[in-house]
PDB file of C-alpha atoms in Angstrom:
ATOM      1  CA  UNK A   1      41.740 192.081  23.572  1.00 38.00           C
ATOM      2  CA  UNK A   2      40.755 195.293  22.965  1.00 40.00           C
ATOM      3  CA  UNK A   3      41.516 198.678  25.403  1.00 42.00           C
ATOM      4  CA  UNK A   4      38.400 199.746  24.855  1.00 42.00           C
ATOM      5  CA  UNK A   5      35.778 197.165  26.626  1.00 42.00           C
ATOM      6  CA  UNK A   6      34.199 198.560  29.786  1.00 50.00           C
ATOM      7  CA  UNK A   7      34.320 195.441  31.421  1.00 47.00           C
ATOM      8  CA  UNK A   8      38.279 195.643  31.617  1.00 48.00           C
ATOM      9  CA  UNK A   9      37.941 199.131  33.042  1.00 67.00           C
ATOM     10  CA  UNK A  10      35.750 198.029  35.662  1.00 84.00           C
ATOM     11  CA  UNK A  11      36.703 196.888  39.263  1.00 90.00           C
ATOM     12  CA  UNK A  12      35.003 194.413  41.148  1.00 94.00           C
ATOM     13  CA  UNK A  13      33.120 196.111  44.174  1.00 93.00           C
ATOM     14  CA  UNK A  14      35.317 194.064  46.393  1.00 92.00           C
ATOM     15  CA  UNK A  15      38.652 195.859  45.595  1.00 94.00           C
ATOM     16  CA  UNK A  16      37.149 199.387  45.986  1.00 95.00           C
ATOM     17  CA  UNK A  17      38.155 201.755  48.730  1.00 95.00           C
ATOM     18  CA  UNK A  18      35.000 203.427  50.323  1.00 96.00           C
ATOM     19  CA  UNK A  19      35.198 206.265  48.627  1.00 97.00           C
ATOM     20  CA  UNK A  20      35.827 204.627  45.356  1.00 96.00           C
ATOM     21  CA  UNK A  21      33.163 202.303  45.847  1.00 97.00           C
ATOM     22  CA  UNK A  22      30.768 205.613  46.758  1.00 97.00           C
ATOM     23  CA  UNK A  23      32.105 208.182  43.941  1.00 97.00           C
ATOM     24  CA  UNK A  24      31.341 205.245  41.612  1.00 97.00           C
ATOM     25  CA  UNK A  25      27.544 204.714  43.043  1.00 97.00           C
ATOM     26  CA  UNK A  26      27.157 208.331  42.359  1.00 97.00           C
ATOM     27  CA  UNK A  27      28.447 208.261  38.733  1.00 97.00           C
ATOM     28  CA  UNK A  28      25.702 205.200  38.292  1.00 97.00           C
ATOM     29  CA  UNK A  29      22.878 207.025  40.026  1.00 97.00           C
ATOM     30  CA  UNK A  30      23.333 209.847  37.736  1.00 97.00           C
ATOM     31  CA  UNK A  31      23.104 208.269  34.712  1.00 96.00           C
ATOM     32  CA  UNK A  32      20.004 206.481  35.611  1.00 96.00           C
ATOM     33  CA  UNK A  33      18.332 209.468  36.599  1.00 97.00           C
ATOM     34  CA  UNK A  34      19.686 211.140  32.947  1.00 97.00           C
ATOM     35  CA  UNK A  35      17.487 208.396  31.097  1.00 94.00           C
ATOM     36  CA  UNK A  36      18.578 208.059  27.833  1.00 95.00           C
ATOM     37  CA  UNK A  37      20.043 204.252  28.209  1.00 94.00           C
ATOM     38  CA  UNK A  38      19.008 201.182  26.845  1.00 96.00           C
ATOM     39  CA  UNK A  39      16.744 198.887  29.131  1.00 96.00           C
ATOM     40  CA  UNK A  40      20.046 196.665  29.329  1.00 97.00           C
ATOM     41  CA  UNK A  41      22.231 199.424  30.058  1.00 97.00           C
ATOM     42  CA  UNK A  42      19.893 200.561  32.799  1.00 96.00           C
ATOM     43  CA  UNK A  43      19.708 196.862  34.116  1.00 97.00           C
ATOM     44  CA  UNK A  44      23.536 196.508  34.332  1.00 97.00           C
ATOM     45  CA  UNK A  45      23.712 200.033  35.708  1.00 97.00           C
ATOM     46  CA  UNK A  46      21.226 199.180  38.546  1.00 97.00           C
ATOM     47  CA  UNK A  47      23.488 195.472  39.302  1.00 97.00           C
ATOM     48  CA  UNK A  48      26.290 197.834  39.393  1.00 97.00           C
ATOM     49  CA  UNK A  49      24.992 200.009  42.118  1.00 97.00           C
ATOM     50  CA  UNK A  50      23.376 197.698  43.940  1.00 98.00           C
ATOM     51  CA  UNK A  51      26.509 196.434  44.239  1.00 97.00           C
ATOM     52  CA  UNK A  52      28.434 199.274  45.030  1.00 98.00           C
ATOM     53  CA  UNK A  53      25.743 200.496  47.488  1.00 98.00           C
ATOM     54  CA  UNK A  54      26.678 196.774  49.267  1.00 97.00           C
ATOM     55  CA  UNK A  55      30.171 197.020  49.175  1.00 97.00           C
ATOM     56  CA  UNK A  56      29.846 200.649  50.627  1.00 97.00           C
ATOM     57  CA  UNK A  57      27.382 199.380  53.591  1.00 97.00           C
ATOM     58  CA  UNK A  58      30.487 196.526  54.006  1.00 97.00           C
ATOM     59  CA  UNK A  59      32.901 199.794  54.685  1.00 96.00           C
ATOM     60  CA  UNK A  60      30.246 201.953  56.987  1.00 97.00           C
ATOM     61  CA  UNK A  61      29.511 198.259  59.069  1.00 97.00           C
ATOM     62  CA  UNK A  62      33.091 197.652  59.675  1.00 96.00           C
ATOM     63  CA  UNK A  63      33.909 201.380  60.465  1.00 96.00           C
ATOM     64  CA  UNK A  64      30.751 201.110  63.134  1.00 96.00           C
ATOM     65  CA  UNK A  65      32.270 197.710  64.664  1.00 96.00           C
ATOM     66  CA  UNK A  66      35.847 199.888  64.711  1.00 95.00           C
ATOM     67  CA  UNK A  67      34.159 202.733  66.543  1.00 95.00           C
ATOM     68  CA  UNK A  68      32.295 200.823  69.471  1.00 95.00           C
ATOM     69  CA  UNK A  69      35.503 198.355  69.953  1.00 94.00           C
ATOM     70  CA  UNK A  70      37.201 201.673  70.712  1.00 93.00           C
ATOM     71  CA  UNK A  71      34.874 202.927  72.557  1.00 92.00           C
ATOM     72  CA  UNK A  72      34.534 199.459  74.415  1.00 91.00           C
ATOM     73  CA  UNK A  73      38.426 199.988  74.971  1.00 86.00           C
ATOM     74  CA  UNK A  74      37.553 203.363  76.618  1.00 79.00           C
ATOM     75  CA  UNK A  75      35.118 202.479  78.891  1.00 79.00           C
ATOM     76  CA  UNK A  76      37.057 199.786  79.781  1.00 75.00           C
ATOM     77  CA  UNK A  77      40.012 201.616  80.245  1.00 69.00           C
ATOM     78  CA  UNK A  78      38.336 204.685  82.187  1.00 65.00           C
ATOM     79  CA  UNK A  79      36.429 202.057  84.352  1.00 64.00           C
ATOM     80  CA  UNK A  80      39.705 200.424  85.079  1.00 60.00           C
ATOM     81  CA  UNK A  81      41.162 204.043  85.963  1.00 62.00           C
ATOM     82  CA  UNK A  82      38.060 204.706  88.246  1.00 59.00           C
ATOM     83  CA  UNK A  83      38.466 201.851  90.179  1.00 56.00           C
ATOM     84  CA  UNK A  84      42.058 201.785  90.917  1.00 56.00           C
ATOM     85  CA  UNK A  85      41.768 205.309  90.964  1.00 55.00           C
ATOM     86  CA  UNK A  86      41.727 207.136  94.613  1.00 53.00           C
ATOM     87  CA  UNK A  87      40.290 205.488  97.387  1.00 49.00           C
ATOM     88  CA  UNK A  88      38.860 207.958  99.921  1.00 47.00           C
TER      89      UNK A  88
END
């Protein structure tokens, strides 16, 4: 076992927060834009971010569904309000 593998360094996409998952994708796109890697590295780079660009689209898909079940809420809530609001 030896401290200094990357591979023991590196989380899975799946146990990254958003921002991890994002700060990490940005790390990856900037050393493929540097050049300067192998053809391997560069091929594990790319899996890497296409991965974290994946697990980030997980995180902005669930906060979407989070945002219109609120807003669902609201309307239903305000709708509610309106209707056993004041009769006239």
């Amino acid at each position: 076992m030896s401290d200094s593998t990357p591979a023991d360094a590196i989380a899975a996409p799946d146990e990254l927060s958003y921002e991890q998952a994002r700060d990490e994708l940005i790390q990856v796109v900037n050393r493929l834009e540097q050049g300067g890697t192998t053809l391997e590295e560069s091929l594990q780079l790319w899996e890497r971010g296409e991965a974290l660009a994946a697990r980030c689209e997980e995180w902005l898909l669930g906060a979407r569904k989070r945002l219109e079940q609120a807003r669902s809420a609201g309307s239903s809530d305000a709708s509610a309000e309106t209707v056993g609001g004041d009769a006239e």
